[in-house]
XYZ file of C-alpha atoms in Angstrom:
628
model
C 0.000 0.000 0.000
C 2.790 2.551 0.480
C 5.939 3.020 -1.522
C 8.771 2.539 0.859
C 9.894 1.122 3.633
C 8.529 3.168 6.894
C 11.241 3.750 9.506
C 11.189 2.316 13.011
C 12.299 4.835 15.433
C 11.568 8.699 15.491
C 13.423 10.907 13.406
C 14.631 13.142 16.344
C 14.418 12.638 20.044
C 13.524 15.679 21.839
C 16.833 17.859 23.170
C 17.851 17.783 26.449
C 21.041 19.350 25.778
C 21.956 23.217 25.628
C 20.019 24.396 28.165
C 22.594 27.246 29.307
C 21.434 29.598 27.771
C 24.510 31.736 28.116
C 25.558 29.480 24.982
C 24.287 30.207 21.419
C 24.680 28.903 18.133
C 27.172 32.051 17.000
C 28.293 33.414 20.187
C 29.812 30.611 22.691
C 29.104 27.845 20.508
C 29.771 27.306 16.714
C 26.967 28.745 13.957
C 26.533 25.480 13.151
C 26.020 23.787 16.166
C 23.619 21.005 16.230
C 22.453 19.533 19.547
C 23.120 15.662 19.199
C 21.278 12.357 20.859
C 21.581 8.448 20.965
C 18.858 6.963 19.177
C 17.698 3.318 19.877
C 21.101 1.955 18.871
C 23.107 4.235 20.999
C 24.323 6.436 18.175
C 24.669 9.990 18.262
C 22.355 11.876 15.720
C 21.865 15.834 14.964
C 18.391 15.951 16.874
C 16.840 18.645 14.817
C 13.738 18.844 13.110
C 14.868 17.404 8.975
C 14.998 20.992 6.773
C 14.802 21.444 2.677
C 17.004 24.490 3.829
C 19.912 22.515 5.037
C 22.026 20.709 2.158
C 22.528 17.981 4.019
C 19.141 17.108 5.547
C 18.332 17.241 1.437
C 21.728 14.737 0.582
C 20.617 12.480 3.036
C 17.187 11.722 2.090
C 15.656 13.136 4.955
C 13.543 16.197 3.305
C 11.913 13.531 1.185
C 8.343 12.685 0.726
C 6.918 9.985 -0.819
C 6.995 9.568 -4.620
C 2.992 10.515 -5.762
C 1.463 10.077 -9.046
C -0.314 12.051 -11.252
C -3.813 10.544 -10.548
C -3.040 10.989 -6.863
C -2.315 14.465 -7.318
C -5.805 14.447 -8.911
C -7.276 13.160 -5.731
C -5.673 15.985 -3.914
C -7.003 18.670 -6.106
C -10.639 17.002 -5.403
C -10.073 16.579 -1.245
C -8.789 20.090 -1.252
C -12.059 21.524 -3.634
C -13.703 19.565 -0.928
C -12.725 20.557 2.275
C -13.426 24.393 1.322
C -17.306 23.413 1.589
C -17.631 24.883 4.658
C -18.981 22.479 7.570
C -17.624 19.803 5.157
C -16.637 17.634 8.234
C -20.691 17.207 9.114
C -21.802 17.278 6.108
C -19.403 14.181 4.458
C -21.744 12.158 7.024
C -24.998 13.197 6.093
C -27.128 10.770 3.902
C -26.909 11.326 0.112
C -23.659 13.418 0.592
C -20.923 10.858 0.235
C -22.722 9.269 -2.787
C -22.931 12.873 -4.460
C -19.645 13.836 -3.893
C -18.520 10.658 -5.627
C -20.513 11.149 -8.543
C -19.332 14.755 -8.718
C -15.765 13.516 -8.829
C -15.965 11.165 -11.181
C -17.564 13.667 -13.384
C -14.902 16.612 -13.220
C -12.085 17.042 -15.177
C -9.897 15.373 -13.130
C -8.799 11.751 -14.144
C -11.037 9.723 -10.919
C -11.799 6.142 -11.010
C -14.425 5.206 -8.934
C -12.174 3.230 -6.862
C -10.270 6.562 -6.448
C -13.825 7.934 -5.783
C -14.314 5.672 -3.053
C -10.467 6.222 -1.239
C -11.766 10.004 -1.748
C -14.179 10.194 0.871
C -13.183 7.329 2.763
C -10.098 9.578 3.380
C -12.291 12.281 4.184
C -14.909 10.960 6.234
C -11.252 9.443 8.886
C -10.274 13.122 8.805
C -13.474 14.629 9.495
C -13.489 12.986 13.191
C -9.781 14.295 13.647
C -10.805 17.477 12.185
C -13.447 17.771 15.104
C -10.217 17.378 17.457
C -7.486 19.626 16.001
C -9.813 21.756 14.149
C -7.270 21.724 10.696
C -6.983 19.138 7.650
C -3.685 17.955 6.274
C -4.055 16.109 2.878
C -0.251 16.877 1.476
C 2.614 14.653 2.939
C 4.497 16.533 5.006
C 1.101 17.802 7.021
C 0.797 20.935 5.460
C -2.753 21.775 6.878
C -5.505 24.359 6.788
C -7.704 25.694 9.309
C -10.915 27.722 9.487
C -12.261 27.059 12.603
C -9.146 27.874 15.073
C -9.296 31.127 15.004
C -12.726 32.607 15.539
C -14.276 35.483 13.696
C -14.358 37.768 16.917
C -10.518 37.450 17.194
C -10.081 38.505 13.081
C -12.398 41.446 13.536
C -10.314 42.289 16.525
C -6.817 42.046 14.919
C -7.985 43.536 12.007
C -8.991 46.896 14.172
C -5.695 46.713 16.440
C -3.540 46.451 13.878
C -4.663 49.815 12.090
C -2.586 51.626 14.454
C 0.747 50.197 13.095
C 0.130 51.476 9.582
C -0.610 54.914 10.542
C 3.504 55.368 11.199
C 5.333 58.215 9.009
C 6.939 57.499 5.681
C 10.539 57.315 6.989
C 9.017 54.263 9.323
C 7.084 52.396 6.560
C 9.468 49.495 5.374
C 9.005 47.175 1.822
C 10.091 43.950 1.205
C 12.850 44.265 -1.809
C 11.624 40.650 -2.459
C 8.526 41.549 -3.454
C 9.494 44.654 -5.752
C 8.335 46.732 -2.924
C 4.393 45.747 -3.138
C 4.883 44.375 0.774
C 5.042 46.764 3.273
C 5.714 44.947 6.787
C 3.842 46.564 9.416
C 6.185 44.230 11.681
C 9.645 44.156 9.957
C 11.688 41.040 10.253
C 15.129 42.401 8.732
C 14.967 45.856 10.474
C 17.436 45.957 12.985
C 18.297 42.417 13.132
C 21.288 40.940 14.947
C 24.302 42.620 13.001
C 27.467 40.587 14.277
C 30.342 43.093 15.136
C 27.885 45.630 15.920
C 24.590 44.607 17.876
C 24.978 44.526 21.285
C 24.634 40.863 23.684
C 24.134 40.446 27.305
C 26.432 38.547 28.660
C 24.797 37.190 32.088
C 21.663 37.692 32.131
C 18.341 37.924 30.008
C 15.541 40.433 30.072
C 11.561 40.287 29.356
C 9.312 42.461 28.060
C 8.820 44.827 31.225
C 12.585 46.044 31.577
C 13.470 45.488 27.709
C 13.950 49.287 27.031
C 15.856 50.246 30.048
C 18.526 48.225 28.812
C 18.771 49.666 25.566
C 22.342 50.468 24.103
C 23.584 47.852 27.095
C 25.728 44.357 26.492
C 28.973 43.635 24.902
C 29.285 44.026 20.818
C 28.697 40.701 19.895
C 32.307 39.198 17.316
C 31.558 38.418 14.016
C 31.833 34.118 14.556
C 34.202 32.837 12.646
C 33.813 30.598 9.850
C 31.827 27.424 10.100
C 33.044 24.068 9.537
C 30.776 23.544 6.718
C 32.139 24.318 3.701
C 31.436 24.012 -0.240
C 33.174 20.579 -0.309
C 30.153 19.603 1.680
C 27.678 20.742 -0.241
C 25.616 18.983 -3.343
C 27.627 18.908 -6.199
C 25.427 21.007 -8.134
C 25.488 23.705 -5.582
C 29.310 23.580 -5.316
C 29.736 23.861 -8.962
C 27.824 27.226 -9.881
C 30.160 29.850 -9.268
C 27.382 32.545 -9.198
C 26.394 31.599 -5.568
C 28.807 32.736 -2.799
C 26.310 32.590 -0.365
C 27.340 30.239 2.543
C 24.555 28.049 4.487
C 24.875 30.274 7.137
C 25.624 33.827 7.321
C 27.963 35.438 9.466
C 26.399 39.213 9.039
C 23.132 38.610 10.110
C 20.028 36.537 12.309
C 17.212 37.513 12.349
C 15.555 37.505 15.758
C 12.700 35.613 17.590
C 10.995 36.812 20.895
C 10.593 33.721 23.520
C 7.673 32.170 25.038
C 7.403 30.344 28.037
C 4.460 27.854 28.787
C 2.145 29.360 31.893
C 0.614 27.343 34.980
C -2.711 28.279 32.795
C -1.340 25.978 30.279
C -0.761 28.791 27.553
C 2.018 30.218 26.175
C 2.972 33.658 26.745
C 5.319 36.098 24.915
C 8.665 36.513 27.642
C 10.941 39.082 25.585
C 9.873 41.748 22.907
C 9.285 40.967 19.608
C 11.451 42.678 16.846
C 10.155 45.850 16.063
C 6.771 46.090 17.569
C 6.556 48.578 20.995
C 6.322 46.174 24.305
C 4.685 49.477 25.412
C 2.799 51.213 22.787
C 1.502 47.926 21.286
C 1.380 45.638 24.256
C -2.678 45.070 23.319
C -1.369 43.669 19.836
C 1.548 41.380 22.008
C -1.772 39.911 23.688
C -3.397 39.414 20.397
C -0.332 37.885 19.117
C -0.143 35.416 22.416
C -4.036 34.806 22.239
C -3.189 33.215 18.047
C -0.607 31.462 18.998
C -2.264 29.577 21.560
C -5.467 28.890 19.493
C -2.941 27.042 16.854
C -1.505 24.626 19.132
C -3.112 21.686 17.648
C -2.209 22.559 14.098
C 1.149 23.129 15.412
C 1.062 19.873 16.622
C -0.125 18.150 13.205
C 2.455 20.421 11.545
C 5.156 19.187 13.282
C 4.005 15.598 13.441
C 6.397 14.517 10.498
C 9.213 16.016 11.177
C 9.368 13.713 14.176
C 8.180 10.364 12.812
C 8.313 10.018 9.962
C 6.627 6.570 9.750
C 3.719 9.340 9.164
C 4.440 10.292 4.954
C 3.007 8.109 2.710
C 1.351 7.611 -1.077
C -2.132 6.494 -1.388
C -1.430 4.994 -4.691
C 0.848 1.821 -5.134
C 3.250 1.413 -8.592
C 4.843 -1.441 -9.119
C 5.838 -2.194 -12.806
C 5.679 0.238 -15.768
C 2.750 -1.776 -18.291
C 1.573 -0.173 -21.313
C -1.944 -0.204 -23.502
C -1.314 -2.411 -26.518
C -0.535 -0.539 -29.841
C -2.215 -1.044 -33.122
C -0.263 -3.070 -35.197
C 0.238 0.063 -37.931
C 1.540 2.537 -35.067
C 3.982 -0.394 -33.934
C 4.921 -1.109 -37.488
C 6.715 2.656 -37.371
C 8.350 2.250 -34.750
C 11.625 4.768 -35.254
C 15.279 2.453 -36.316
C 18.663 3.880 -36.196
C 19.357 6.066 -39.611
C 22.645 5.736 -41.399
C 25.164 8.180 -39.665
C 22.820 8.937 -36.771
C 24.214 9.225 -33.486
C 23.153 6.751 -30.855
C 21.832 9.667 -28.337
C 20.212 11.342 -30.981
C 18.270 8.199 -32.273
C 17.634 7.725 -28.197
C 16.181 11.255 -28.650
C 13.746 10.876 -31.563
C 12.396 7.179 -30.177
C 11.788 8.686 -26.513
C 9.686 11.427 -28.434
C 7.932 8.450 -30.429
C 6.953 6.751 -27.690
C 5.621 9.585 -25.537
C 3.509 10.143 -28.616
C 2.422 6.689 -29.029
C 2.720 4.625 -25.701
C -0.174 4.795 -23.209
C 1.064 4.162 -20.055
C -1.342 1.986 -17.749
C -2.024 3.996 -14.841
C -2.067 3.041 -11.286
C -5.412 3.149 -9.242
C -6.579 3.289 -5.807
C -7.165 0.420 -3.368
C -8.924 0.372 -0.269
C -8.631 3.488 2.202
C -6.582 2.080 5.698
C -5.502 5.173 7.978
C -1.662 4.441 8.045
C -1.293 6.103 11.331
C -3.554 7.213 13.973
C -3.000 9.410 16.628
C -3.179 7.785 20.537
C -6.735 9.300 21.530
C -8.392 7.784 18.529
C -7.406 3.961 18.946
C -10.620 3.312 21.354
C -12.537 4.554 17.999
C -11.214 2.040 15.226
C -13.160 -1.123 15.024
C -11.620 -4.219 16.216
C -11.774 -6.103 12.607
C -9.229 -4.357 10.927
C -7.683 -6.040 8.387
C -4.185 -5.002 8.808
C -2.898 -3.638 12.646
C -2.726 0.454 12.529
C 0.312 2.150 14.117
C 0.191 4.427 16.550
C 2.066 7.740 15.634
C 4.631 9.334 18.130
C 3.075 13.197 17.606
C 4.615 16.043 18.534
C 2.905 17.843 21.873
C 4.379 21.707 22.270
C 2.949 22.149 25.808
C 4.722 18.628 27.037
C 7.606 18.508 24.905
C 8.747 21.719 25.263
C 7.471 22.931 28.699
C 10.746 23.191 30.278
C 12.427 24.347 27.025
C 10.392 27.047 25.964
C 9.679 28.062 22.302
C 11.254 30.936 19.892
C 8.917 32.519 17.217
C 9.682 35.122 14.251
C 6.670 37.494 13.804
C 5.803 39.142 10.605
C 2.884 41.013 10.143
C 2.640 42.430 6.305
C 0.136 43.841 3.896
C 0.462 43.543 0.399
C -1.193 46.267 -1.664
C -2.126 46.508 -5.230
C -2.667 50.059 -7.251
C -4.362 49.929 -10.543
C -0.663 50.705 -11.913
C 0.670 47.595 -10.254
C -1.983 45.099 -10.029
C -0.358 42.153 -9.543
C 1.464 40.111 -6.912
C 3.492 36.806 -7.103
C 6.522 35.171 -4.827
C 8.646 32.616 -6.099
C 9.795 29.380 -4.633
C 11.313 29.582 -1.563
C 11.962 28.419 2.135
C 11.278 30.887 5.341
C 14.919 32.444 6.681
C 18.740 31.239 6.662
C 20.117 28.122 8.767
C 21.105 30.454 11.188
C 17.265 31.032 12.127
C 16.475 27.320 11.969
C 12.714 28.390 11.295
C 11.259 24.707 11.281
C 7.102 25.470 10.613
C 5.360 28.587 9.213
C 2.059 29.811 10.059
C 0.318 32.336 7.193
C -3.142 33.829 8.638
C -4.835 35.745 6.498
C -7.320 38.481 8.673
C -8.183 40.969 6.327
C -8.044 41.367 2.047
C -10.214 44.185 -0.025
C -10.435 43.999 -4.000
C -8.368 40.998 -4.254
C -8.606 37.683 -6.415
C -8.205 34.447 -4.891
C -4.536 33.979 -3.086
C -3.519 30.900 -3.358
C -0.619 29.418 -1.718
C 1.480 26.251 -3.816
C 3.689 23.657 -2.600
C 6.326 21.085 -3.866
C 8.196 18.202 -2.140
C 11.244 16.267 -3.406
C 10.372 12.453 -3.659
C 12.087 10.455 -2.363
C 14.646 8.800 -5.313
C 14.440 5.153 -4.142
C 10.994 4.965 -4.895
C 11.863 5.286 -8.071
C 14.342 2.823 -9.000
C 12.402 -0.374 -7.364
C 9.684 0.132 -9.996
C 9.929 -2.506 -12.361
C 10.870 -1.446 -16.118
C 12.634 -1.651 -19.154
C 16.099 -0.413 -18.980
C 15.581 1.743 -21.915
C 12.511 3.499 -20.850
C 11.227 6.440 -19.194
C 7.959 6.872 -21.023
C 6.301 5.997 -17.769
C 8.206 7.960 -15.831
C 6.862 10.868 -17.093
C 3.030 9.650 -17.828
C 2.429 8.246 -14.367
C 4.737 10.760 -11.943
C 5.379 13.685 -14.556
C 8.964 13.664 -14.131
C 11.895 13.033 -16.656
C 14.743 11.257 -16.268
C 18.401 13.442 -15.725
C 15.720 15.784 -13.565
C 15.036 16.493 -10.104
C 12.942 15.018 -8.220
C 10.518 17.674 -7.494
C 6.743 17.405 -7.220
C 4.220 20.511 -7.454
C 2.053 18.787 -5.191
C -0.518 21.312 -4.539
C -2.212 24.857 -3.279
C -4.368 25.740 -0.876
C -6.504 29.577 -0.765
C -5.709 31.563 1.721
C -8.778 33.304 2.230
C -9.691 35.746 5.490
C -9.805 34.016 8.674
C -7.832 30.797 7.468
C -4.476 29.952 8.876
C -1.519 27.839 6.309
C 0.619 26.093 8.164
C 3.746 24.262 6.247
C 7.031 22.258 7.046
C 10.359 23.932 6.118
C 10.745 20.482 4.284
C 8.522 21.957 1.402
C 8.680 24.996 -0.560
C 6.197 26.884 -1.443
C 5.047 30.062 -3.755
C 2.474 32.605 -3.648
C 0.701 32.075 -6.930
C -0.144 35.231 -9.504
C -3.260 36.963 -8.013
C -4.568 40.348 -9.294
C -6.728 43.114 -8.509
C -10.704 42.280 -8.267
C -11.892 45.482 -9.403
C -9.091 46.666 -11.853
C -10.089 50.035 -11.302
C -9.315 50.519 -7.430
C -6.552 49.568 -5.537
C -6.888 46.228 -2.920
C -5.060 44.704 -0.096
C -4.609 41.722 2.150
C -2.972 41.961 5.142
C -1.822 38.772 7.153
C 0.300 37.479 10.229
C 3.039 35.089 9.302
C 4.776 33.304 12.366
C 8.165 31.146 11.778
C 8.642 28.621 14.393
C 12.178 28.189 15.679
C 13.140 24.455 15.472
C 12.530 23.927 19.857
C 15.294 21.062 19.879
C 17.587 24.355 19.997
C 17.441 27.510 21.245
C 19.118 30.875 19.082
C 20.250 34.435 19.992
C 16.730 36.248 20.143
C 15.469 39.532 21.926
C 15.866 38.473 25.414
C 19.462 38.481 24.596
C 20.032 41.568 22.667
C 18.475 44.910 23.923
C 16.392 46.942 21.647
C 18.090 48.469 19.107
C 15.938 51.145 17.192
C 16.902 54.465 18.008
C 13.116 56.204 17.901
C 12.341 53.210 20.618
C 15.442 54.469 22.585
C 13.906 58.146 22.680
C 10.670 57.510 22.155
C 9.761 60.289 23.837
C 11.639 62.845 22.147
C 10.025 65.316 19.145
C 10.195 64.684 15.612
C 13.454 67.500 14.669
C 15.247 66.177 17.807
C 14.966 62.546 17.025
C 15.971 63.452 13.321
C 18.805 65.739 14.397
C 19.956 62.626 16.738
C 19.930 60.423 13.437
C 22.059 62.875 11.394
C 24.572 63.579 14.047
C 25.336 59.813 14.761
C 25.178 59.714 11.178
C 28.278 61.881 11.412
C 29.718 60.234 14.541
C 29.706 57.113 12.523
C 31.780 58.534 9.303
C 34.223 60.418 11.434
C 35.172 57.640 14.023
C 34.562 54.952 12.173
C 37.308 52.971 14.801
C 34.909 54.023 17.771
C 31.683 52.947 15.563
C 30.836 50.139 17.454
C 29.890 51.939 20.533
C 27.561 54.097 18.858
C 24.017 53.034 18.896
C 22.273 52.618 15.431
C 21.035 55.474 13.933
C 17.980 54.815 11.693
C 19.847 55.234 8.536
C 22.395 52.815 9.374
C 19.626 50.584 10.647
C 18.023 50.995 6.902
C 20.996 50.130 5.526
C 21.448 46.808 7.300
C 17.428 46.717 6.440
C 18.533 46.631 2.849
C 21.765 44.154 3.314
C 19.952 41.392 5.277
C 17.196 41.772 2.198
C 20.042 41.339 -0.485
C 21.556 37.987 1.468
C 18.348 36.496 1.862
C 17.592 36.873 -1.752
C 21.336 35.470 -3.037
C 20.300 32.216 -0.200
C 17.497 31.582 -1.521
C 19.261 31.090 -4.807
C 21.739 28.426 -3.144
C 18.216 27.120 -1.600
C 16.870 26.336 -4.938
C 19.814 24.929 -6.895
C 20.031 22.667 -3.658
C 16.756 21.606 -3.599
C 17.457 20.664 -7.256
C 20.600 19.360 -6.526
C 19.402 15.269 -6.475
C 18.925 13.585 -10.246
C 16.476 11.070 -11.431
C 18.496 8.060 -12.634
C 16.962 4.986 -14.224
């Protein structure tokens, strides 16, 4: 039923190491320190959460997901049409409605069998009863899921008022993501004033919270610029190694962003503990309390989120392949066949015959058994029936509030809006994974709380499949015709799968893996006459098997925070004369604070690096080969 062999342990263990938290990955220990475990076997493992942003995680096999077909991909595309009906979870149980939505599917253009029909809402009707217990659906390996029932309408109409009062800032405080040729302005920066090694300042001995953060602003030590990592281009895929138009290292040694902390309460929630990057713990401590209350209402899609990243026994293909088999062809067709012409090179005739038969040869395609739940999670095992015909595994989730009580978590909070002018009317990201190794961001969250004049957003996905898969299907040695008919790859290719998208429509959290990457697809302008928004809260979850520098370590560092209570001219003349400071003693630099120019500048840098990773990020995501 599934195409390879599941593994018997967890991926990771959770960390009980680094707990001083005097020592961090780039200042007392190493940028690219990794906490390590025994597994089972007594061998010591990087326990991390498996990322498509580290080269290795992607060498190893450990980013994979399971090889899916083209008719399965079909199946998604139905399940995820689905599951936007809304109350789809009651509904899939009400008389007449299962049969109807079969028939429906079976109709569409999408290539469904009826066995496929039948695996559809069989599927759906087993995730229905979880969806009543974590309130979100995941139907792409790797648990990227959907929600619109975690976060209630109240709390959207009450974000959507709060945050009003961060986009009423002058233009000298409105920042734009370079990324996104300036169309998203973040109304909660992440790359203004980051951690700038050799010029932030770090406390040495103690940490603070958000009730004494800006009293020790301008305080700590300048924190070194760490030297070089031990993880060099020789260790890198082969492909990534070989352009010479990426310098880019895995991790940078100029900037982190930073996270705020949370600890878990005796109420059982999780509260912000230090400041978050560039929103006010004074001015905007309502919006901090917003920020908290979302959080906590995603714990269970955390939870699912996660899920995979820590057993992986939990990825999986619905539809088995076995052997490549084709239709017979009519006895003319096969008559023309292509043979080797006089002088023709042997990879050219390879050439024209591969085209032939992609032309001609109908590749028998795979279908749908019987729907078994691979894995279920512990409170649901008193719910299966006792006759099942094969046992059902019990998965080893992830739980934030009693893995990481002790530990505490790290988040990365963005809150953007992009907006559209009849001039520039559309908007479009390209593929990409959240932040740098450095950040270790693990699991996104993308909640959508307000949009005006806007088309559809939708948000795609692709995995890597895994390449072993592959070669234990049963074929010719000199063809790939199925290859590409059943899976849609080619051979020489990577591995790569658009799996998916889901809409990210108001009042509906995304949650992903960093084991995926994803794109926001094209959308335009409803009303092509008017401009339009959407505005949304994106939260990057810092792997919590370690812990990184974040804002309970370094003191604020914006200079209108500092003197927040000084006029417009003085806090402008303050800028120009450290401005001047800075050019003048450029040996004593590092004791000045930032000035907001400076601080624009690094705004800019950290922008430029992120872009020129992301490049390394996609050649290595490409970097494994299809080989037959």
């Amino acid at each position: 039923m599934f195409q390879s062999i599941p593994r018997q342990e967890p991926f990771i263990s959770v960390t009980r190491t680094q707990d001083d938290r005097g020592l961090l990955p780039g200042y007392g220990l190493p940028l690219d320190y990794a906490p390590m475990e025994k597994n089972i076997y007594g061998v010591h493992n990087r326990s991390l959460f498996p990322s498509a942003l580290d080269d290795r995680d992607i060498q190893k096999g450990y980013a994979d997901q399971p090889l899916q077909s083209l008719r399965e991909f079909g199946m998604l595309r139905v399940m995820e049409s689905l599951t936007d009906i809304p109350d789809w979870h009651r509904k899939i149980f009400l008389p007449g409605v299962a049969d109807s939505w079969k028939d429906e599917a079976i109709k569409c253009d999408v290539d469904i069998t009826p066995n496929m029909a039948d695996w559809i809402i069989d599927e759906l009707q087993f995730k229905a009863i979880v969806y009543e217990h974590t309130q979100s659906i995941s139907l792409y390996n790797g648990d990227i899921t959907k929600s619109d029932l975690n976060v209630p309408e109240s709390f959207r109409l009450e974000i959507k008022e709060a945050i009003k009062e961060l986009e009423d800032v002058p233009p000298e405080l409105q920042f734009f993501n370079p990324g996104t040729n300036y169309k998203q302005r973040d109304l909660v920066p992440i790359g203004f004033c980051p951690l700038v090694y050799g010029r932030s300042r770090i406390l040495k001995d103690k940490t603070i919270g958000l009730d004494d953060a800006l009293q020790h602003a301008g305080q700590g030590l300048v924190i070194p610029c760490p030297p070089e990592t031990g993880f060099t281009r020789e260790d890198m895929a082969w492909r990534v190694a070989s352009r010479a138009d990426i310098a880019v290292r895995p991790y940078s040694r100029n900037f982190q962003i930073l996270p705020c902390d949370l600890r878990l309460g005796e109420d059982e929630r999780w509260h912000i503990s230090s400041y978050i990057n560039n929103l006010h713990p004074v001015k905007h401590r309502n919006i901090y309390n917003l920020i908290e209350q979302l959080f906590n209402h995603l714990i269970p899609q955390w939870n699912s989120t996660l899920t995979p990243l820590k057993d992986m026994l939990h990825s999986r293909a619905r539809i088995e392949y076995k052997k490549a088999e084709y239709h017979p062809l009519p006895k003319d067709v096969e008559e023309r066949t292509p043979k080797p012409r006089e002088g023709e090179a042997q990879n050219e005739f390879e050439d024209r015959l591969l085209a032939w038969r992609l032309q001609n040869w109908k590749a028998v395609q795979p279908d749908a058994g019987k729907f078994l739940p691979w894995a279920v999670p512990p409170w649901m095992v008193s719910n299966l029936p006792p006759d099942l015909p094969t046992p059902v595994r019990i998965e080893q989730g992830v739980e934030l509030n009693k893995d990481y009580a002790e530990r505490g978590l790290q988040l990365i909070i963005r809150i953007l809006s992009a907006e559209l002018t009849p001039d520039d009317p559309i908007f479009e990201t390209d593929w990409h994974v959240e932040g740098q190794l450095n950040e270790h961001i693990c699991a996104s969250a993308f909640y959508t709380f307000d949009t005006e004049n806007i088309e559809d957003i939708t948000m795609e996905f692709r995995h890597l499949a895994e390449l072993d898969s592959i070669t234990e299907i049963e074929h010719d040695p000199d063809d790939s015709v199925w290859l590409k008919q059943v899976f849609g790859l080619d051979a020489g290719d990577s591995p790569n799968q658009i799996v998916g998208k889901i809409k990210c429509k108001s009042g509906r959290v995304v949650m992903y893996p960093s084991t995926v990457q994803h794109r926001i697809n094209r959308f335009n302008l409803a009303d092509k006459g008017k401009a339009g928004y959407t505005k949304a809260i994106a939260m990057f979850l810092v792997d919590p098997n370690i812990r990184i520098i974040s804002t309970s370590n370094i003191p604020p560092q914006r200079l209108d925070w500092a003197f927040d209570d000084c006029k417009k001219d003085e806090l402008d003349g303050l800028n120009s004369s450290l401005d001047r400071l800075s050019m003048n003693f450029q040996d004593r630099r590092e004791n000045l604070p930032f000035s907001m120019n400076e601080a624009k500048q690094y705004h800019a840098q950290i922008f430029k690096e992120l872009i020129e990773f992301t490049k390394y990020q996609h050649v290595a995501f490409t970097s494994n080969v299809i080989t037959l």
